[in-house]
PDB file of C-alpha atoms in Angstrom:
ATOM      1  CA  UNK A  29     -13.348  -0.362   1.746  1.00 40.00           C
ATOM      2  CA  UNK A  30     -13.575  -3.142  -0.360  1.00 44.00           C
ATOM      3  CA  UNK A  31     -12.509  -4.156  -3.752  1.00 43.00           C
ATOM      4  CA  UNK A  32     -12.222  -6.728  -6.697  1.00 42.00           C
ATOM      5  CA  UNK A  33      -8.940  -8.502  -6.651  1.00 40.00           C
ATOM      6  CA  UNK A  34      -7.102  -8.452 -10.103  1.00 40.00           C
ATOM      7  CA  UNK A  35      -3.508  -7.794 -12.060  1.00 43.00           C
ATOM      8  CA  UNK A  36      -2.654  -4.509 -12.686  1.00 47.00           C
ATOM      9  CA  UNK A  37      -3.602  -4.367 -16.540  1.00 53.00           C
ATOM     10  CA  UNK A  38      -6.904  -5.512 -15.129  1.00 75.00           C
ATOM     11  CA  UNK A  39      -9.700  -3.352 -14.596  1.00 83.00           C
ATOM     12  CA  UNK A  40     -11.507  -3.595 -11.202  1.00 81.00           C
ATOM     13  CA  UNK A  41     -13.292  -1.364  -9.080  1.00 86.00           C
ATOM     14  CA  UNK A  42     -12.912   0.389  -5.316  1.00 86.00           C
ATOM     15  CA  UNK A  43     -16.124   0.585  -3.192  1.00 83.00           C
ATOM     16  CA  UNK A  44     -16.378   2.777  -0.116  1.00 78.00           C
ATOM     17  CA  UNK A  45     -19.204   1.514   1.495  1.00 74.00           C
ATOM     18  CA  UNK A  46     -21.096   4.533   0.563  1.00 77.00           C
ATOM     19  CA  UNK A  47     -25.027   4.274  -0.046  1.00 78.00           C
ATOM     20  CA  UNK A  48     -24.872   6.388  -3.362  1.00 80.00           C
ATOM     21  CA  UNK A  49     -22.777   4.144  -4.584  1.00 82.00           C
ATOM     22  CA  UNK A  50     -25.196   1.569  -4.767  1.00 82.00           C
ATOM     23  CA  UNK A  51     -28.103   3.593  -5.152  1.00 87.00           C
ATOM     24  CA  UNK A  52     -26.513   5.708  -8.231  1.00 89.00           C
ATOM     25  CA  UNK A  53     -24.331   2.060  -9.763  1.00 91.00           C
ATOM     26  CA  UNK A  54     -21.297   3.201  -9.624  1.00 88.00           C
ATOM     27  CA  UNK A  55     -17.642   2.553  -7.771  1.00 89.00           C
ATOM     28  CA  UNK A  56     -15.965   4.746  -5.609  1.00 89.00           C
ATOM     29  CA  UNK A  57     -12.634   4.293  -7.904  1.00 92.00           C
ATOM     30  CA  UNK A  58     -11.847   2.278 -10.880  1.00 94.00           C
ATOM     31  CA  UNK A  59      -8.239   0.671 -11.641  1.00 92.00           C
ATOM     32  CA  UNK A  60      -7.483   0.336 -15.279  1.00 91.00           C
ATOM     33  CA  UNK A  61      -3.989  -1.182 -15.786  1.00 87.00           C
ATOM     34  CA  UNK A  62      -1.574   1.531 -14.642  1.00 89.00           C
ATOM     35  CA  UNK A  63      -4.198   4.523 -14.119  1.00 94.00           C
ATOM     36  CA  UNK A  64      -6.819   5.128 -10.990  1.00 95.00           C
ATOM     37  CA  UNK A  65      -9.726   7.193 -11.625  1.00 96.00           C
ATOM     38  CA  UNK A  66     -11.764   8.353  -7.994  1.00 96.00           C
ATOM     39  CA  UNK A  67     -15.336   9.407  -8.492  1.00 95.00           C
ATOM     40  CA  UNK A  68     -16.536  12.994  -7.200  1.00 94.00           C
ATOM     41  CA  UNK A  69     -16.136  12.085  -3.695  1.00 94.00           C
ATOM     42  CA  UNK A  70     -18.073  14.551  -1.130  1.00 95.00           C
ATOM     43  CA  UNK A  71     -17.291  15.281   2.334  1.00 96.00           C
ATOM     44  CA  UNK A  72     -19.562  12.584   4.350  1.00 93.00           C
ATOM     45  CA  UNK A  73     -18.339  10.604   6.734  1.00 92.00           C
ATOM     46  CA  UNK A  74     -18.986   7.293   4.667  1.00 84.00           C
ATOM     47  CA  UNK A  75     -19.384   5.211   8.059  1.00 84.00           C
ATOM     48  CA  UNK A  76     -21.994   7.257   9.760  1.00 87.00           C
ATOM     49  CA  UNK A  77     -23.321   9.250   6.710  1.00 86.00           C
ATOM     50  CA  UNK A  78     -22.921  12.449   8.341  1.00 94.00           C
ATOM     51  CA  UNK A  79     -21.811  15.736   6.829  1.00 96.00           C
ATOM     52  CA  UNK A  80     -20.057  18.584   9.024  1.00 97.00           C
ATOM     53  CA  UNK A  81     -21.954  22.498   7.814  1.00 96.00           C
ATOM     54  CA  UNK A  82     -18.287  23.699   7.501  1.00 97.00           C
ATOM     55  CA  UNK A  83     -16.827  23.635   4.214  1.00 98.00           C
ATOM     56  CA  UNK A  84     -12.855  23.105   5.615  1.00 98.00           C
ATOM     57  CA  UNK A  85     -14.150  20.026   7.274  1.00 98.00           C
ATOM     58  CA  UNK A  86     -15.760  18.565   4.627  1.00 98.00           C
ATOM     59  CA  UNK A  87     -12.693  19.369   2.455  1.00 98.00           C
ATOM     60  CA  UNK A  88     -10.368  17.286   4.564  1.00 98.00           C
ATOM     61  CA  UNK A  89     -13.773  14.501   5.129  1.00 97.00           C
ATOM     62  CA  UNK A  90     -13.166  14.436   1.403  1.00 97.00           C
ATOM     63  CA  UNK A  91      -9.506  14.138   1.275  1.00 97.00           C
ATOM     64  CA  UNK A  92      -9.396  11.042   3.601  1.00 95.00           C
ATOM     65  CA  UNK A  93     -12.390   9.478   1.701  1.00 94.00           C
ATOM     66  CA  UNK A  94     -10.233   9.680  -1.941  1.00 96.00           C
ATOM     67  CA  UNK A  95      -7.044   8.875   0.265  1.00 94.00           C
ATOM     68  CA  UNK A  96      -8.718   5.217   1.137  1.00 92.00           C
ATOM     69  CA  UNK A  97     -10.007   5.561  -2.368  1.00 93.00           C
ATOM     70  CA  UNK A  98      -6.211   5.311  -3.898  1.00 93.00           C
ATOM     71  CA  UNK A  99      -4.608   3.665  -0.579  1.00 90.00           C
ATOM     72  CA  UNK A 100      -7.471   0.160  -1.844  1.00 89.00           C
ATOM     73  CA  UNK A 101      -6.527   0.451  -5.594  1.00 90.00           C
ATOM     74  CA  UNK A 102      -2.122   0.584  -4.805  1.00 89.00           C
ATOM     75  CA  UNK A 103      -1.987   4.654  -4.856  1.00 91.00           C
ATOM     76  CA  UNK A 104      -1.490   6.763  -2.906  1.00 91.00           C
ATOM     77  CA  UNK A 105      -1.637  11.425  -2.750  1.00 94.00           C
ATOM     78  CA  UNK A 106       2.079  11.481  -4.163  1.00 90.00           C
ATOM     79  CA  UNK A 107       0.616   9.456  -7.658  1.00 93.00           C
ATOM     80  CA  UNK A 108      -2.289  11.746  -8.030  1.00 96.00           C
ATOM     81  CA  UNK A 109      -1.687  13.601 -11.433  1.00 97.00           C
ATOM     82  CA  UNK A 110      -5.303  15.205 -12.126  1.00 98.00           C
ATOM     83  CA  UNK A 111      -7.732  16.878  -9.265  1.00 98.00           C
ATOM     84  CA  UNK A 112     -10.807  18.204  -9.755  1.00 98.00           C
ATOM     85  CA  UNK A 113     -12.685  20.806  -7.221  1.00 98.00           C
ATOM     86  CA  UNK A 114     -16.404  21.126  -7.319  1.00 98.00           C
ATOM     87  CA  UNK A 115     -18.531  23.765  -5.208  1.00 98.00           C
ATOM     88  CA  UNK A 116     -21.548  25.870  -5.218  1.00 98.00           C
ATOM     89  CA  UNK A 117     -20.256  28.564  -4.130  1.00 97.00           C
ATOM     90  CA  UNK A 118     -16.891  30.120  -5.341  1.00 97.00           C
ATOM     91  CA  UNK A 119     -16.020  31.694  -2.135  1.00 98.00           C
ATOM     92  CA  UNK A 120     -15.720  28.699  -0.253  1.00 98.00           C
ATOM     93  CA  UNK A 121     -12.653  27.542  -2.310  1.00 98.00           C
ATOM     94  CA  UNK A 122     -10.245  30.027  -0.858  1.00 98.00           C
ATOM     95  CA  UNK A 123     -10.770  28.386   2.684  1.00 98.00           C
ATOM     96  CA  UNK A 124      -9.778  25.467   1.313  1.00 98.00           C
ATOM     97  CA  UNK A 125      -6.758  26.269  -0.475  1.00 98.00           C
ATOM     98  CA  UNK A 126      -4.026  25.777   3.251  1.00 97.00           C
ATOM     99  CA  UNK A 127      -5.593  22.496   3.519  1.00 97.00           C
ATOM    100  CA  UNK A 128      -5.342  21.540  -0.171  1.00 97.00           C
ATOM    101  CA  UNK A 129      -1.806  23.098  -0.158  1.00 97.00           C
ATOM    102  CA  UNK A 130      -0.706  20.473   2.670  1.00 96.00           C
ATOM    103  CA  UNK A 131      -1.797  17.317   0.601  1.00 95.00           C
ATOM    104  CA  UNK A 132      -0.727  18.794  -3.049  1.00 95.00           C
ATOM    105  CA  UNK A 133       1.629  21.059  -2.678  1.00 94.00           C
ATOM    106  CA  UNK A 134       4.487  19.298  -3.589  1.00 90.00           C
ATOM    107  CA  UNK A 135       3.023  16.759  -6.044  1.00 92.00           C
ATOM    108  CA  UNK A 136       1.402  19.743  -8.395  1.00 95.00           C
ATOM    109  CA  UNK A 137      -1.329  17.678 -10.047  1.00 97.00           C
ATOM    110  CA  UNK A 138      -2.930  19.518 -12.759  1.00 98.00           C
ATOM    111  CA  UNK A 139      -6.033  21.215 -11.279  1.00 98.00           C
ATOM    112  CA  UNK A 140      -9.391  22.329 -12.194  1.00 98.00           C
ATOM    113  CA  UNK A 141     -11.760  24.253 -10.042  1.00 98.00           C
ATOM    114  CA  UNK A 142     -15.818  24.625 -11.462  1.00 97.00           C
ATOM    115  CA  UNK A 143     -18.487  26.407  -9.782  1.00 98.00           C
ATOM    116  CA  UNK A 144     -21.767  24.076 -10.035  1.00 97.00           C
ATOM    117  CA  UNK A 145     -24.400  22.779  -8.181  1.00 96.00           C
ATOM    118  CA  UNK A 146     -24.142  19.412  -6.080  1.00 95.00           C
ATOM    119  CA  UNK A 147     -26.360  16.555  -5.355  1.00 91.00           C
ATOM    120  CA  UNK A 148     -27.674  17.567  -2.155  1.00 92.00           C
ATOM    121  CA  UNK A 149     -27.606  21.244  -0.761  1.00 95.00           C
ATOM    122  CA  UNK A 150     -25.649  19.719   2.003  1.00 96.00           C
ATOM    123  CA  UNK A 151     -22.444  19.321   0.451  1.00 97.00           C
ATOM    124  CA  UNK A 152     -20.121  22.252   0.054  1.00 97.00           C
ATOM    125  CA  UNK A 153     -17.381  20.709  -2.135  1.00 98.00           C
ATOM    126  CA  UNK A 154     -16.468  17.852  -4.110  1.00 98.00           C
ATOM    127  CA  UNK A 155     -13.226  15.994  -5.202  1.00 98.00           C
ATOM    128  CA  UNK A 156     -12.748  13.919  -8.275  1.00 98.00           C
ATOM    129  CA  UNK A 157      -8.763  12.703  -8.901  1.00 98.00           C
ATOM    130  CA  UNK A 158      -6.917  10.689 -11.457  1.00 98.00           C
ATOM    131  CA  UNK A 159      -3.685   9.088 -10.714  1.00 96.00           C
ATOM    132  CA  UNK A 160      -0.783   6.872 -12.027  1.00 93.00           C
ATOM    133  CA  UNK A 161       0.243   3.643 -10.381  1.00 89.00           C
ATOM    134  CA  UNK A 162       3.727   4.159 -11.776  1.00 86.00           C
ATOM    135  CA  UNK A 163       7.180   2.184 -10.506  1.00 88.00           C
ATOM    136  CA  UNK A 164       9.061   4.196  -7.488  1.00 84.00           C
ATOM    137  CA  UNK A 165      11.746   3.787  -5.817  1.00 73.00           C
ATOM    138  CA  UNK A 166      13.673   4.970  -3.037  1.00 75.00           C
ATOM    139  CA  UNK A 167      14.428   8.378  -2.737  1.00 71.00           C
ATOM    140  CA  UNK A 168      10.773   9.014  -5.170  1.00 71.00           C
ATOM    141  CA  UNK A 169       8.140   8.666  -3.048  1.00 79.00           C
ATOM    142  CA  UNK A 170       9.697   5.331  -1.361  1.00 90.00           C
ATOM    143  CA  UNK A 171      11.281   5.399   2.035  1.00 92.00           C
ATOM    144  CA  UNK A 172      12.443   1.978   3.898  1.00 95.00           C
ATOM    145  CA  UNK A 173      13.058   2.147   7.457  1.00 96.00           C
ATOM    146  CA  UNK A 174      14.668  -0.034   9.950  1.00 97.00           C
ATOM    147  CA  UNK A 175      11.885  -1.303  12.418  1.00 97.00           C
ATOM    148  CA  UNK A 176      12.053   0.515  15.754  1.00 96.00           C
ATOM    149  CA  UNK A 177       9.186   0.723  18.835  1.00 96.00           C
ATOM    150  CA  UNK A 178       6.100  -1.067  19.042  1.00 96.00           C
ATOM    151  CA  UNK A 179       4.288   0.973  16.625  1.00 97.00           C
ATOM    152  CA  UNK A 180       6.584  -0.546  13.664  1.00 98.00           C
ATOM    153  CA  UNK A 181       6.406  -3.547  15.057  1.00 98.00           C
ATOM    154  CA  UNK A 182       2.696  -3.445  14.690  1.00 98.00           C
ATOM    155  CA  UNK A 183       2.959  -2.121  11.088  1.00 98.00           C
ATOM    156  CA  UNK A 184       5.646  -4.828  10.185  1.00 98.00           C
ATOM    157  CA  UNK A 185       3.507  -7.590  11.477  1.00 98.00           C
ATOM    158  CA  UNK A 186       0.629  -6.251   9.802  1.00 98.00           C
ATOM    159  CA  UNK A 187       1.513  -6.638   6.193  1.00 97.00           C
ATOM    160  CA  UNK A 188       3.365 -10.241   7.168  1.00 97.00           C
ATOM    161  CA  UNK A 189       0.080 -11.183   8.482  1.00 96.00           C
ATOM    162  CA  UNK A 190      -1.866  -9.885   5.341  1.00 95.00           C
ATOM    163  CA  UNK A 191       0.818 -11.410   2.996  1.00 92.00           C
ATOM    164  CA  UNK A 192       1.540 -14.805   4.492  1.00 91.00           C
ATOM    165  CA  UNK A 193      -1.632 -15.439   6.345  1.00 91.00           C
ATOM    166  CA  UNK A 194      -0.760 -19.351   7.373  1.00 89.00           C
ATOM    167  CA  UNK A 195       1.980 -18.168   9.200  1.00 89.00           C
ATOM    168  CA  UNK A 196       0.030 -15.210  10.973  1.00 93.00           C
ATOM    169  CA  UNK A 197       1.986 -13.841  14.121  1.00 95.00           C
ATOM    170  CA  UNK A 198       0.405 -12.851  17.569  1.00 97.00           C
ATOM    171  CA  UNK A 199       2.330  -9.525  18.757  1.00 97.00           C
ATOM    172  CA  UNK A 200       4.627 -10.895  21.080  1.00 97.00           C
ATOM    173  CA  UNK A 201       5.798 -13.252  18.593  1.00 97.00           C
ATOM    174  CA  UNK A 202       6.370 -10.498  15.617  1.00 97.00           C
ATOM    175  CA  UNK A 203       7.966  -8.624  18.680  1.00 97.00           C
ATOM    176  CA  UNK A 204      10.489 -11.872  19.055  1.00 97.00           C
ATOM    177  CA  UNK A 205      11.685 -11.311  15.491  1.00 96.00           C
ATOM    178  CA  UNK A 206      12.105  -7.763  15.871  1.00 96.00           C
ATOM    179  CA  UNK A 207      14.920  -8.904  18.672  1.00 96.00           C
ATOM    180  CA  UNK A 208      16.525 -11.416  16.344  1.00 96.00           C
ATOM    181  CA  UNK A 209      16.316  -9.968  13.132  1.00 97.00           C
ATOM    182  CA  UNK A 210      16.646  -6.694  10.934  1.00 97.00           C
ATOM    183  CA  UNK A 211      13.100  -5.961   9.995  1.00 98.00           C
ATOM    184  CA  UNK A 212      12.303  -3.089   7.487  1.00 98.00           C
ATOM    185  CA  UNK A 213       8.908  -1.355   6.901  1.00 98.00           C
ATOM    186  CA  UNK A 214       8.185   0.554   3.373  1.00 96.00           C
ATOM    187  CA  UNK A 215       5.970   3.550   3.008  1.00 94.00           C
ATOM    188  CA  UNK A 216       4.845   5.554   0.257  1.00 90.00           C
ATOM    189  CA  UNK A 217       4.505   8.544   1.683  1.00 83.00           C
ATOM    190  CA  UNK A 218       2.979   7.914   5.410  1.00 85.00           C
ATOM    191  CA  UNK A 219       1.050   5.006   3.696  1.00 90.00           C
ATOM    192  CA  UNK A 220       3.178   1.185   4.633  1.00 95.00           C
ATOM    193  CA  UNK A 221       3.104  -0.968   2.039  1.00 95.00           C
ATOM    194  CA  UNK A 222       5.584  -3.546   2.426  1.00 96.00           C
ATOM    195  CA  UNK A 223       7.925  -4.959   5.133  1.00 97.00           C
ATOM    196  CA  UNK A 224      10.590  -7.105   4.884  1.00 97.00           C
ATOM    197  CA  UNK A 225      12.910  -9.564   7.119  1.00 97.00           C
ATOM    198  CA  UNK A 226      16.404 -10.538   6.979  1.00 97.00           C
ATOM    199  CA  UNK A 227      17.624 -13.109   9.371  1.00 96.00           C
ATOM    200  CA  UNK A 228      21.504 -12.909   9.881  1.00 96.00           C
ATOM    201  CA  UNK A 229      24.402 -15.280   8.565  1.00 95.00           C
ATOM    202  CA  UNK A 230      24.610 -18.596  10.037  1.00 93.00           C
ATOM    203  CA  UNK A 231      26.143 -22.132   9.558  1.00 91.00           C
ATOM    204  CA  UNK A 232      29.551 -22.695   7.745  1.00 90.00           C
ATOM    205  CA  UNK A 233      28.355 -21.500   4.510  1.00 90.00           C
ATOM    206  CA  UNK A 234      27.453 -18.190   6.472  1.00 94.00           C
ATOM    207  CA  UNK A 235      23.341 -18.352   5.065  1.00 95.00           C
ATOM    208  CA  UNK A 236      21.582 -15.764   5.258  1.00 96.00           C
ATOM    209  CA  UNK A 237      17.615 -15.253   4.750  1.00 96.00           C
ATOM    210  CA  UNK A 238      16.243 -12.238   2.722  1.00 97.00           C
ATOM    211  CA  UNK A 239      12.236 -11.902   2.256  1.00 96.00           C
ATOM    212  CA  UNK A 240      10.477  -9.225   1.050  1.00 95.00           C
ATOM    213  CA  UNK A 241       6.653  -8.988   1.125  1.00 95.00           C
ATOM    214  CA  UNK A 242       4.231  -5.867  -0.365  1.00 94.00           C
ATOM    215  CA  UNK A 243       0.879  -5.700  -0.102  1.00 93.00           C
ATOM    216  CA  UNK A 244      -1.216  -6.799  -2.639  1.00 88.00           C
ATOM    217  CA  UNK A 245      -2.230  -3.679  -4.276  1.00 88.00           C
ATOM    218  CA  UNK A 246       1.033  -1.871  -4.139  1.00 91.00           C
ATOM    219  CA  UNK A 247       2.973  -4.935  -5.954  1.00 88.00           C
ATOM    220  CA  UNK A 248       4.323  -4.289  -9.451  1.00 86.00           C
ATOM    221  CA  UNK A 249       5.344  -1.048  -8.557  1.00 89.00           C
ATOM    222  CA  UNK A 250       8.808  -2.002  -7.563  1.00 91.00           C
ATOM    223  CA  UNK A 251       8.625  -2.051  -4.087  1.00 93.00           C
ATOM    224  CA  UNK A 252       9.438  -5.811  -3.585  1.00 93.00           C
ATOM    225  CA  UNK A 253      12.888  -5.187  -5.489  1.00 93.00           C
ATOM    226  CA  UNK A 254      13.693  -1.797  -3.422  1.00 94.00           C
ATOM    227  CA  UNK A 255      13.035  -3.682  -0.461  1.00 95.00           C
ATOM    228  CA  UNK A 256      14.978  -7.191  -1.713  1.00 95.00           C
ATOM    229  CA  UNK A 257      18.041  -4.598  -2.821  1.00 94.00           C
ATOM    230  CA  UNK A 258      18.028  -2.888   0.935  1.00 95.00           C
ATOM    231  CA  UNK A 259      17.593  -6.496   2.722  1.00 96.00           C
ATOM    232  CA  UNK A 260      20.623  -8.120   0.765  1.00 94.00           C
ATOM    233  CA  UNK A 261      22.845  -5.278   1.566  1.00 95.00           C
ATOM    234  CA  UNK A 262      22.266  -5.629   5.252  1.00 96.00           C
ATOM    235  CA  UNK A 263      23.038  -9.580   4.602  1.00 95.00           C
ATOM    236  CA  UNK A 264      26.009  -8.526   2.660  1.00 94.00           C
ATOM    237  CA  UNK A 265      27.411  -6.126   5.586  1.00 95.00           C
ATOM    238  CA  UNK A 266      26.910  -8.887   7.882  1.00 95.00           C
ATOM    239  CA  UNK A 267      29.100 -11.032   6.188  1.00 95.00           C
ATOM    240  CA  UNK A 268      26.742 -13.346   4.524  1.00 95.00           C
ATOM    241  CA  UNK A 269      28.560 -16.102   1.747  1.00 93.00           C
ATOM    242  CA  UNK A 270      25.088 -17.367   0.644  1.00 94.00           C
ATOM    243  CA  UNK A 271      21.410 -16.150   0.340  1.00 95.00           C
ATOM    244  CA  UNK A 272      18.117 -17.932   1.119  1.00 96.00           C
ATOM    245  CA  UNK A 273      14.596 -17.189   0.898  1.00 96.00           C
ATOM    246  CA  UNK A 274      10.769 -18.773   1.840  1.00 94.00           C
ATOM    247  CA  UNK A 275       7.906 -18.292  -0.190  1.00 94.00           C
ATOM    248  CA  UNK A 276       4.698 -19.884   0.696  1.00 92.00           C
ATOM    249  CA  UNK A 277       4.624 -22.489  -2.525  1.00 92.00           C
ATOM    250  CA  UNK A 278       0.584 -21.156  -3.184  1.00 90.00           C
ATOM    251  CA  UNK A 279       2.530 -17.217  -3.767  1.00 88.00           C
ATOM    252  CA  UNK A 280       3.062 -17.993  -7.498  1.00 88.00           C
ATOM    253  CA  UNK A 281       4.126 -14.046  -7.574  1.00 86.00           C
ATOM    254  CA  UNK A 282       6.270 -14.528  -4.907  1.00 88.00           C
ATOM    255  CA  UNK A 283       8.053 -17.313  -6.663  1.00 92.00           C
ATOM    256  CA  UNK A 284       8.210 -15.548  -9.951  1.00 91.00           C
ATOM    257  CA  UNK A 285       9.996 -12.593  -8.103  1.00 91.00           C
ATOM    258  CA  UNK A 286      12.386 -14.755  -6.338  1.00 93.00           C
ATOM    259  CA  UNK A 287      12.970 -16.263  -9.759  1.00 93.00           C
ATOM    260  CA  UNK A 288      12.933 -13.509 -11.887  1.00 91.00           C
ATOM    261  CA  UNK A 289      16.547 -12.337  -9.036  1.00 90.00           C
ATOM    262  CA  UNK A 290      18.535 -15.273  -9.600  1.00 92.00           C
ATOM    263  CA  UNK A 291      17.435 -17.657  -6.569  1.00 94.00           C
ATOM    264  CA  UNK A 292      16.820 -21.592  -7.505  1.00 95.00           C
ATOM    265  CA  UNK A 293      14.386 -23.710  -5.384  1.00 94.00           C
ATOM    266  CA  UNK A 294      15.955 -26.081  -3.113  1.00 93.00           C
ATOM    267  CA  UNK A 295      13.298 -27.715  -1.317  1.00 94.00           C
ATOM    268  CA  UNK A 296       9.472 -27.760  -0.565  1.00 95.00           C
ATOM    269  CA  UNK A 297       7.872 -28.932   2.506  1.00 93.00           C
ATOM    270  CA  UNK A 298       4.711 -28.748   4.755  1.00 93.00           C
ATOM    271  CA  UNK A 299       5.661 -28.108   8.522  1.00 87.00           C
ATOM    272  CA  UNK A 300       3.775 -30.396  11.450  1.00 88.00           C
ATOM    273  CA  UNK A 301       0.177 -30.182  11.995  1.00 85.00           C
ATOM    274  CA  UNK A 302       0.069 -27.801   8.488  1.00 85.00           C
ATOM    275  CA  UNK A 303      -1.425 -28.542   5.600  1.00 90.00           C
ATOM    276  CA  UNK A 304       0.273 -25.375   3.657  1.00 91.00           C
ATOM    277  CA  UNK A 305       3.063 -26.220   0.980  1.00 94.00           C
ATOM    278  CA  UNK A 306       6.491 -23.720   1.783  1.00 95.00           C
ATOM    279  CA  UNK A 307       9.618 -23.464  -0.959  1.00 95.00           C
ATOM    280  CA  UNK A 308      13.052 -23.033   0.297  1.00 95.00           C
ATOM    281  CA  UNK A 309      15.382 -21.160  -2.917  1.00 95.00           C
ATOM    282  CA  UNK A 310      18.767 -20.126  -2.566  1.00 95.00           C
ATOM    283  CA  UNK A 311      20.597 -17.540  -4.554  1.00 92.00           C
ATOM    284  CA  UNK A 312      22.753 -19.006  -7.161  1.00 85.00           C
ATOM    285  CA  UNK A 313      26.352 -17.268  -7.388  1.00 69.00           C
ATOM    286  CA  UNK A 314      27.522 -14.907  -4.549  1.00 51.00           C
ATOM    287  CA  UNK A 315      25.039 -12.369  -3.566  1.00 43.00           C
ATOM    288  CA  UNK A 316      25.356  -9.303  -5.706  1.00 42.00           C
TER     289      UNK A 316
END
């Protein structure tokens, strides 16, 4: 998948990769501020542009192509408030309906099924969706969990890689920090969008280091805060007098969110052999 970068009141679009995309002119998904809207998305396998006969497989072909869809543009099945099911044949929606059940049922988006012919004779069903890139938080749709196992580890290192990309870890070294530190991994839904690190009180002033990163397309949905609140806590129960954080200096949303939560810069530097600019802020006041 690929996409154009942009704020969230900006309007940008989702591509899939799919040759009817460029053929037709049009984008897999659109992002306009706060709402997503996925295109009529069939059940090919985008990748190999094949199409399975049976109508259940295409339906779940289809699912994961509009779960990329809002997974690229910050979304993700829980934020889906509008779906729309297309076939040619009526009785091939009942199939469906376990399947569809096991992704929906317990977000109830306002549904609309229509009997009408598709593109090519092929496809047996079609899925258009609107969603909401709305704030969450723990508890709605956000869960935060304590890395544990390789697997995590992975995840953990993933988004630190895609967030802070001058100071990408190999595995072995993101699996150093996981014996060291309390890392965190957030998911909406099954879907990880953010990680976080907190490295434990030291020094007489008992310091200790809170940073939260989210991926790019999931941030201004409150994740970095949810994550920030959970990390300080852990600092807190550990004891910790004082807080710190690092935020590569070329993150200007990263420094506006350590800003906007009370912490003051303290110092900038570029470590040996790098050419990358890194600011040091501390929390002013006790952490709370």
């Amino acid at each position: 998948m690929t996409k154009r970068q942009g704020a969230p009141s900006v309007r940008w679009a989702v591509g899939s990769g799919s040759v009817f995309e460029e053929r037709i002119g049009y984008a897999r998904a659109v992002v306009d501020g706060d709402r997503v809207h996925v295109s009529g998305t069939t059940g090919f396998d985008y990748e190999a542009m094949t199409i399975s006969e049976d109508v259940v497989e295409q339906a779940a072909q289809c699912l994961r192509n509009v779960g990329a869809a809002l997974a690229e543009a910050g979304c993700t099945f829980a934020d889906v408030v509008r779906v729309r099911y297309l076939l040619p044949a009526r009785e091939d929606f009942e199939p469906c309906w376990p399947l569809l059940r096991e992704v929906f049922g317990e977000v109830r988006p306002a549904a609309t099924m229509m009997v009408c012919g598709l593109a090519d004779e092929r496809m047996r069903i079609e899925i258009e969706a609107d969603a909401r890139r709305g704030p969450v938080a723990p508890g709605a749709g956000l869960r935060i969990a304590a890395v544990e196992g390789g697997a995590m580890v992975e995840q953990w290192r993933h988004v630190h890689n895609e967030t802070v990309p001058p100071a990408a870890m190999t595995p072995d070294e993101a699996a150093e920090r996981a014996g060291r530190y309390r890392l965190e991994n957030a998911y909406l839904g099954d879907t990880l969008v953010g990680c976080s690190t907190v490295r434990p009180p030291a020094g007489e002033e008992r310091t200790a280091t809170v940073i939260a990163r989210v991926l790019p397309a999931f941030r201004g949905r409150g994740i970095g805060s949810a994550l920030y609140a959970a990390g300080l806590a852990h600092a807190r129960g550990l004891g910790a007098r004082s807080v710190e954080t690092v935020v590569l200096a070329a993150n200007a949303d990263g420094l506006r969110f350590a800003e906007g939560r009370g912490f003051v810069e303290r110092e900038r530097y570029v470590l040996d052999g790098e050419r990358d600019e890194w600011v040091d802020l501390r929390l002013a006041g006790h952490p709370s």
